[in-house]
Coordinates of C-alpha atoms in Angstrom, one line a residue:
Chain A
X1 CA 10.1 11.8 16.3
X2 CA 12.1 12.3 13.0
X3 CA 13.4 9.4 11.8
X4 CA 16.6 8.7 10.6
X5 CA 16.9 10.3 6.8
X6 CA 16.9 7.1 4.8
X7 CA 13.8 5.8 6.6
X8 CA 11.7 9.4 6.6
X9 CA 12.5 9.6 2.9
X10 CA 11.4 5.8 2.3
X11 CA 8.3 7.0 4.4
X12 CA 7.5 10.1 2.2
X13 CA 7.7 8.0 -1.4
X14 CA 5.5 5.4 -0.1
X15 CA 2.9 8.1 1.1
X16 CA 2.9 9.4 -2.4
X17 CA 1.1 6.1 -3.2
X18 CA -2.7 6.0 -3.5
X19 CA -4.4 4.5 -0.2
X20 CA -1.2 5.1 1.4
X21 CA -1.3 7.4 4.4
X22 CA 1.1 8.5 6.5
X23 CA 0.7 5.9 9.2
X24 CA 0.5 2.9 6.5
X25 CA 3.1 4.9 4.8
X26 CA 5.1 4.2 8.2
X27 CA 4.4 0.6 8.2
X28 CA 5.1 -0.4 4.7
X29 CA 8.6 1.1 5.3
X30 CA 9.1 -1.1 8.7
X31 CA 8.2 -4.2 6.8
X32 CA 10.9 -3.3 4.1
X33 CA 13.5 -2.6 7.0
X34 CA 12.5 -5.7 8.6
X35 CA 12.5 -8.3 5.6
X36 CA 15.4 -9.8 3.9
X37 CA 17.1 -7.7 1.6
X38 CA 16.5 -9.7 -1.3
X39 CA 12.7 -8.6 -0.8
X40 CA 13.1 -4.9 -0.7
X41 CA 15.7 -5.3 -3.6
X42 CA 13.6 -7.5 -5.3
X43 CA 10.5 -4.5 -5.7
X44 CA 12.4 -1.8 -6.1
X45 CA 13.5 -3.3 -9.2
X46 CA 10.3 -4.7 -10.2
X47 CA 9.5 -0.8 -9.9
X48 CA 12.5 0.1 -12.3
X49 CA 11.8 -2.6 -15.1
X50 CA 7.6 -2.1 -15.1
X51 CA 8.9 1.7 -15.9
X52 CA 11.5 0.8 -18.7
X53 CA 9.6 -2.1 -20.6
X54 CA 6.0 -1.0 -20.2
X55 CA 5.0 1.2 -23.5
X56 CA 1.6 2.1 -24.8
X57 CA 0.5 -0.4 -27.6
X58 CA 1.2 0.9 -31.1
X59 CA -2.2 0.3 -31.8
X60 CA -4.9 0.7 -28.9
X61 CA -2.7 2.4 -26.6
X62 CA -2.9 -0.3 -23.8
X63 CA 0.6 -0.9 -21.6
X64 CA 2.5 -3.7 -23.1
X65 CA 6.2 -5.0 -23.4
X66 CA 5.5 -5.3 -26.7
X67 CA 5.3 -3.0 -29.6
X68 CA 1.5 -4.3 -30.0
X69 CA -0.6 -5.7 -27.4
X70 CA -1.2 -9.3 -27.0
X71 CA -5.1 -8.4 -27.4
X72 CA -4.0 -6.5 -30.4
X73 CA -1.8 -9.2 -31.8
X74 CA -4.5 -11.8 -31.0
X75 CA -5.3 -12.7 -34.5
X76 CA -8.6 -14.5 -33.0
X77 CA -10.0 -11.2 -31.5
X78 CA -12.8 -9.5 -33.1
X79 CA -11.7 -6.6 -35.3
X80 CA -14.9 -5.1 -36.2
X81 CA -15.6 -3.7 -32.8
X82 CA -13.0 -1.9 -30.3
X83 CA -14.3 -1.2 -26.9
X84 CA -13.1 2.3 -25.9
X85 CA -12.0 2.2 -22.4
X86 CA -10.1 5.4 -19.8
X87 CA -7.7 2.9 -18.3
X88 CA -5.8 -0.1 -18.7
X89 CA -7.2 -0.9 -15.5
X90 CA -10.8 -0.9 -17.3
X91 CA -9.0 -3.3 -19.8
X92 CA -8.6 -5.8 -17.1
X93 CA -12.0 -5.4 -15.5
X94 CA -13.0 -6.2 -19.3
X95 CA -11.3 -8.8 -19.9
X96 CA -12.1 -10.4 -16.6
X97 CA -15.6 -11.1 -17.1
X98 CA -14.4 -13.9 -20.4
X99 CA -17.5 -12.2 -22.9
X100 CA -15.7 -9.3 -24.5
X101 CA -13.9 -10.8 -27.6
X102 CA -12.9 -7.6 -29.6
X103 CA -10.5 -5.2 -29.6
X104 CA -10.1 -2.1 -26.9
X105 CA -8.7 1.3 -26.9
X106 CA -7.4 3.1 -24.0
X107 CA -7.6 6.9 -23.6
X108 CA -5.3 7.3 -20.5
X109 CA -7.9 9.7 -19.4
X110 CA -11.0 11.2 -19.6
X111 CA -12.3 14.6 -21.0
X112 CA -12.7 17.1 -18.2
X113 CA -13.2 20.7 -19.0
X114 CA -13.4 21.4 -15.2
X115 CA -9.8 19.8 -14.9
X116 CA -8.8 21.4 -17.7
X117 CA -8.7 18.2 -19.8
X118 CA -9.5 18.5 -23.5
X119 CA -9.5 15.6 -26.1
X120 CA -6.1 16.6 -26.9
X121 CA -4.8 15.0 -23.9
X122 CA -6.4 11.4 -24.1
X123 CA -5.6 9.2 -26.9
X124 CA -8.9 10.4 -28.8
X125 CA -6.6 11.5 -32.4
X126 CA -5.0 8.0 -32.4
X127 CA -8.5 6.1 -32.3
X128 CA -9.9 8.4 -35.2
X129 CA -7.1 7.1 -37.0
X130 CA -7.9 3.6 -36.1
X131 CA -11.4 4.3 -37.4
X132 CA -10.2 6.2 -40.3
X133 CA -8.5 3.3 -41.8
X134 CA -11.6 0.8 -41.8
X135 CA -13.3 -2.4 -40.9
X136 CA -14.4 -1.3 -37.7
X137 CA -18.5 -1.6 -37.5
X138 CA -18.8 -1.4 -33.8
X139 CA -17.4 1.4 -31.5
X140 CA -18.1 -0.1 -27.6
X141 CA -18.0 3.3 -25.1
X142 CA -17.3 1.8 -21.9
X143 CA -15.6 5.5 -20.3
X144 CA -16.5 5.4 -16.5
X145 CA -20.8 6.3 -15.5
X146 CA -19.7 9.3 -14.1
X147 CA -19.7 13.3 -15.1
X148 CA -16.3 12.7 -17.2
X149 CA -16.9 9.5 -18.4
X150 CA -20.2 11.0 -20.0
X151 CA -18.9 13.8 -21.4
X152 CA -16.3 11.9 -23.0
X153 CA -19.0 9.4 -24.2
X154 CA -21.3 12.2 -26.1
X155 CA -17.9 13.7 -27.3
X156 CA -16.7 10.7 -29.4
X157 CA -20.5 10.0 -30.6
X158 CA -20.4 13.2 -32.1
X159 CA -16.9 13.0 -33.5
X160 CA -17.0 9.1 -35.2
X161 CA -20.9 10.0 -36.3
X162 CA -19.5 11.4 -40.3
X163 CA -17.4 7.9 -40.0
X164 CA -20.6 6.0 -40.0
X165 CA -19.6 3.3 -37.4
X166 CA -22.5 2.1 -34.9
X167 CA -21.7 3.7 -31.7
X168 CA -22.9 1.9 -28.4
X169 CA -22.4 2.1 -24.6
X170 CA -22.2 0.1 -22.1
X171 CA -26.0 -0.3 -20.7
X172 CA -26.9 1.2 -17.1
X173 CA -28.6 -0.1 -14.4
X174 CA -29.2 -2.1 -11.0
X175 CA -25.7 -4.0 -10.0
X176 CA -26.1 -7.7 -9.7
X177 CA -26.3 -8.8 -6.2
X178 CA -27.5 -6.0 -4.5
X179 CA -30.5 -4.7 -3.0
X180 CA -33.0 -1.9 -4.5
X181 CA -33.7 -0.3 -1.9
X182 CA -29.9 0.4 -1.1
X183 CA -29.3 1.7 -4.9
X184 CA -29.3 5.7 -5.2
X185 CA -31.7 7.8 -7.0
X186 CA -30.1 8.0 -10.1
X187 CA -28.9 4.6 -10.9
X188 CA -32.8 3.3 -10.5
X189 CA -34.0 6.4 -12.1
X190 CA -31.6 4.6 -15.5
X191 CA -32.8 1.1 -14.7
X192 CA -35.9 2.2 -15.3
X193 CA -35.2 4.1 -18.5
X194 CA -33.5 1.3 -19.6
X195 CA -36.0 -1.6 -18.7
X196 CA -36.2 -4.0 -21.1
X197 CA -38.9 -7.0 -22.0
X198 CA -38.7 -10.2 -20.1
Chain B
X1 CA -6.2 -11.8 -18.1
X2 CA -2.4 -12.4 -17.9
X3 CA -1.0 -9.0 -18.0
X4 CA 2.4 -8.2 -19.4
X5 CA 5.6 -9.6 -17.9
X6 CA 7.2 -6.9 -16.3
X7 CA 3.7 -5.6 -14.9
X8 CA 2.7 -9.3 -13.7
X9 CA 5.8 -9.4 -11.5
X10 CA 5.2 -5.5 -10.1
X11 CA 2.0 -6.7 -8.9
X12 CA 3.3 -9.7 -8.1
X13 CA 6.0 -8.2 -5.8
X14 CA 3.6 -5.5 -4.4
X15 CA 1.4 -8.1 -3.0
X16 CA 3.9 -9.4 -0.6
X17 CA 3.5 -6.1 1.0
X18 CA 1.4 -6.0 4.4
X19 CA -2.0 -5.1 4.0
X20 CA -1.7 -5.0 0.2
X21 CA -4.1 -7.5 -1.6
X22 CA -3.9 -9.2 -5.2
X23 CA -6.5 -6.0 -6.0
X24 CA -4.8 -2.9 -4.1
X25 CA -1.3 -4.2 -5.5
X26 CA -2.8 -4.0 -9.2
X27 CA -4.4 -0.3 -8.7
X28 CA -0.8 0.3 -7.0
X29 CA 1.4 -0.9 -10.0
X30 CA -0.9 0.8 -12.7
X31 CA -0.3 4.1 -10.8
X32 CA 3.1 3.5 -10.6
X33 CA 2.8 3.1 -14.9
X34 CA 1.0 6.3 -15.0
X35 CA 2.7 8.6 -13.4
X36 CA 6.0 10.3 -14.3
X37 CA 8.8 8.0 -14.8
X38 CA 10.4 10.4 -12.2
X39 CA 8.3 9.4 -9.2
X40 CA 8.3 5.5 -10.0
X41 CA 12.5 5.7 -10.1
X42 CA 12.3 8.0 -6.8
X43 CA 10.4 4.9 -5.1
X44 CA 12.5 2.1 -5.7
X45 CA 15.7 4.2 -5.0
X46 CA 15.0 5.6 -1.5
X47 CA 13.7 1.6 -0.9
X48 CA 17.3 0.6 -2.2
X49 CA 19.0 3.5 -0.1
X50 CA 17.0 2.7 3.1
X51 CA 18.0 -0.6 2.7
X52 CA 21.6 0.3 2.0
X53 CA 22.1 2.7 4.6
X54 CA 19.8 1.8 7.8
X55 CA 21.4 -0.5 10.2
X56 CA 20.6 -1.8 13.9
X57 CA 21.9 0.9 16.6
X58 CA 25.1 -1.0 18.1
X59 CA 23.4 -0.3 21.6
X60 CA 19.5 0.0 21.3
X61 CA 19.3 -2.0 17.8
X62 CA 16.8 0.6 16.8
X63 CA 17.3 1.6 12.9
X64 CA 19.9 4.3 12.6
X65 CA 21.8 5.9 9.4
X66 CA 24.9 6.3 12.0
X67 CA 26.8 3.5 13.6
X68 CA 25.0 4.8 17.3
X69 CA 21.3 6.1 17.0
X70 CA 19.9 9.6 18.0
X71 CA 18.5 8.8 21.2
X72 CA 21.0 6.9 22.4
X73 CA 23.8 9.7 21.5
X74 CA 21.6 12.3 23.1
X75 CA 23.2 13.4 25.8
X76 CA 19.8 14.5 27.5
X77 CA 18.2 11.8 27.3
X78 CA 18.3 10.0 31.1
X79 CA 20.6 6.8 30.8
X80 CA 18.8 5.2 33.9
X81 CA 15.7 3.8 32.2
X82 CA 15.2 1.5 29.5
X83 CA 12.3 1.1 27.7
X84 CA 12.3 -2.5 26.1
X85 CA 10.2 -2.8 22.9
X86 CA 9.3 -5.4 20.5
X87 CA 10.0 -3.4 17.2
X88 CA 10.9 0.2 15.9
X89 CA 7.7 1.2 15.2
X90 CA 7.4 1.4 19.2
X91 CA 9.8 3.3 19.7
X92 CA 8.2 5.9 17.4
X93 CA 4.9 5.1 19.3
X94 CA 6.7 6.0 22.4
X95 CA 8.4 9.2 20.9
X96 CA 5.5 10.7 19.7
X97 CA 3.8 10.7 23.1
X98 CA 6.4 13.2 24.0
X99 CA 6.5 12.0 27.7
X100 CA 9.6 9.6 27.9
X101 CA 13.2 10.8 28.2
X102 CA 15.1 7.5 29.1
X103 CA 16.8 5.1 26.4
X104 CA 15.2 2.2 24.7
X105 CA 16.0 -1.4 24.0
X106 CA 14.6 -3.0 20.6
X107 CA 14.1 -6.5 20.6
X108 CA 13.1 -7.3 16.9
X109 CA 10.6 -9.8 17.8
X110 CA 8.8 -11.2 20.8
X111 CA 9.7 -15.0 22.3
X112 CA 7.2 -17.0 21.0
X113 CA 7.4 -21.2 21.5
X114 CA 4.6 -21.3 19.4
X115 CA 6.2 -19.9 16.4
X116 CA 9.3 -21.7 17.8
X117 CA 10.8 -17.5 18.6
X118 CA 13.2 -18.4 21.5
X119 CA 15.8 -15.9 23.5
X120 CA 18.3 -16.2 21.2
X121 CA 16.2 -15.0 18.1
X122 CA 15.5 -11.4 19.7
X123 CA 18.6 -9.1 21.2
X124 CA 17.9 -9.9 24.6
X125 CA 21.6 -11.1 24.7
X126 CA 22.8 -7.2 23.9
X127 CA 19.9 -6.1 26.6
X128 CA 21.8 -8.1 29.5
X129 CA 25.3 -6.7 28.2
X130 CA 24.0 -2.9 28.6
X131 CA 22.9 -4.0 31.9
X132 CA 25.5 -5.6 33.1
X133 CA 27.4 -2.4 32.1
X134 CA 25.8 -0.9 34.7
X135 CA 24.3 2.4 35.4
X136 CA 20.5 1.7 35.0
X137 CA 18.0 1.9 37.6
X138 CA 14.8 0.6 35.5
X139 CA 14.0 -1.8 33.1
X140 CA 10.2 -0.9 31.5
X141 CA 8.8 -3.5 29.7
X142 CA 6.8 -2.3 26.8
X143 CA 6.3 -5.2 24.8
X144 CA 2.9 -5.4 22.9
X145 CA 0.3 -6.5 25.2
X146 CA -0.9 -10.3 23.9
X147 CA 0.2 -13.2 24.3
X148 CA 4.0 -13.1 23.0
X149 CA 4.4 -9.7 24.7
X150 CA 3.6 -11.2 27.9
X151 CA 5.7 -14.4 27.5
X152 CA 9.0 -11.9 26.5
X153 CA 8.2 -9.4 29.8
X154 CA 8.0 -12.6 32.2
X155 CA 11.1 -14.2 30.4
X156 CA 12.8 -10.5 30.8
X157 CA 11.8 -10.3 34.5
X158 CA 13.3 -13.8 35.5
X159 CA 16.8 -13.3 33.8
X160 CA 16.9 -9.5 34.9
X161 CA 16.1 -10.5 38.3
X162 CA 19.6 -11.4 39.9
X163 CA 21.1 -7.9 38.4
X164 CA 18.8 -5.8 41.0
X165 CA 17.7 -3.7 37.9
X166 CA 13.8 -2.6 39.1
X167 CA 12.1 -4.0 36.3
X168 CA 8.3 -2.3 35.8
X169 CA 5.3 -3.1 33.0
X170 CA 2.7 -0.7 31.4
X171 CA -0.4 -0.5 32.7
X172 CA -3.1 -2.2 31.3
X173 CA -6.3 -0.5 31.5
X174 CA -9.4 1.1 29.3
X175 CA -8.1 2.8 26.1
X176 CA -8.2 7.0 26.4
X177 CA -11.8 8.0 25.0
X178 CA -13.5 4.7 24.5
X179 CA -17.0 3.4 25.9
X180 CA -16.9 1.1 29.0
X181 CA -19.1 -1.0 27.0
X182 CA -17.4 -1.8 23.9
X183 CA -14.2 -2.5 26.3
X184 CA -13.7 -6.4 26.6
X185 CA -14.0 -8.5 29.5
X186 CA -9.9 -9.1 29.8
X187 CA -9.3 -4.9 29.5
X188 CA -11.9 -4.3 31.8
X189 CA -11.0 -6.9 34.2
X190 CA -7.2 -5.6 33.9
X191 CA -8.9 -2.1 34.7
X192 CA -10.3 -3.1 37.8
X193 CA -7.4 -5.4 38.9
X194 CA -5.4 -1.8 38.3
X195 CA -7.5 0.5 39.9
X196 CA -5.6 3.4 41.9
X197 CA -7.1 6.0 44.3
X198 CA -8.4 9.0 43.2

């Protein structure tokens, strides 16, 4: 059946979502329809104010309302060592576990020659500068363990090597809580490169 | 990590959404930040527009962009039956099947004196008004099959009872392509009590 105009176009935006299929797609727009009108209001222009006040952070690029970050503006943060991140997302995950207490930089991406993504299009030019101008000792790569996230990884090592700032990255390994024998190949074939002394 | 107002209260207001947890409804907003401007602003206007524009049908009370909806201005549609269902999301349950040409009747809800739902909170009133009117032969109940469905269709049949409407049910039976085995005992003892002649 086609649904009325207003609905089916409701319907479409909502698939457009990630996770959203067609059929949640459907069900999210019922539940609008169906609540008071204050609540559908009340999201759509949450939607329109994230999109006006939310800017990248002067400084490390993270979304803020802010000119500067409140991570950035923190004057109790750790300066000497930025955490370089793909996502604010990753920020969050970061900041979650309560022991990171530096600074971060988002790339809003990763480098992907097979997507055609080249350091030109992730926020790479703005951390050189932050490195540029000093006082950083400690440069944290914490891009995703994947093909992208590692390419991105040996790319900035090579680039911030002439600035002579340690470059580290995040360590790889068995995930807590879970059982070896359920871990793939690869991600026990790096816990055991990476074993350490007890 | 307390993330930045206007961000706080898009994942605040995401979360009210069915099926949308504290987690999905943060993956949901960041997208929302990363992707064109364009896309975020086409969201929350077709949410404002649907809510704006769709309205109960003034004889089904199914949603409609017109004052009377598309099945029920259909002239081909068979104005003998109605099919009475607990929401819209039926009715494009129904629709899709392909295999009903009669009118419906939405009821916005289900009677429910647990959750204190009586008669007068669903549109059984408008229901007995079309009836009245005259013209149809047969009332098929198609509320949900639980608890609440079945209260509504016995509440339905009682008051439909002195109009001489035939009033029929759904069957109840095993699912299409499912295992006898995985069935449970109340659908396969609703399967036996319905069993017909081959």
């Amino acid at each position: 059946m086609a649904f009325p105009g207003p609905i089916a176009r409701l319907i479409e935006e909502l698939n457009r979502l990630p996770g959203v299929g067609p059929k949640s797609a459907q069900r999210l727009a019922f539940h609008l329809l169906g609540r008071p009108a204050e609540e559908a209001r009340r999201l759509a222009e949450a939607i329109l104010a994230a999109r006006e006040r939310v800017r990248r952070c002067e400084v490390c690029c993270d979304w803020t309302d802010a000119p500067v970050c409140r991570v950035c503006s923190d004057p109790r943060r750790d300066a000497t060592k930025i955490c370089v991140v793909e996502s604010p997302k990753d920020v969050a995950a970061l900041e979650r576990t309560g022991r990171y207490d530096g600074l971060y930089h988002v790339l809003h991406g990763a480098i992907s020659p097979l997507s055609g993504v080249g350091p030109g299009d992730v926020t790479i030019g703005r951390l050189l500068e932050r490195l540029r101008a000093g006082g950083v000792q400690e440069l944290i790569l914490a891009t995703d363990p994947d093909v992208d996230g590692e390419a991105t990884a040996l790319y900035l090592k090579d680039v911030v090597a002439p600035l002579g700032v340690r470059v580290t990255r995040l360590a790889r390994g068995l995930p807590e809580g879970g059982d070896l024998d359920f871990a793939d190949e690869l991600t026990i074939a790096r816990a055991l490169e990476g074993r350490r002394e007890l």
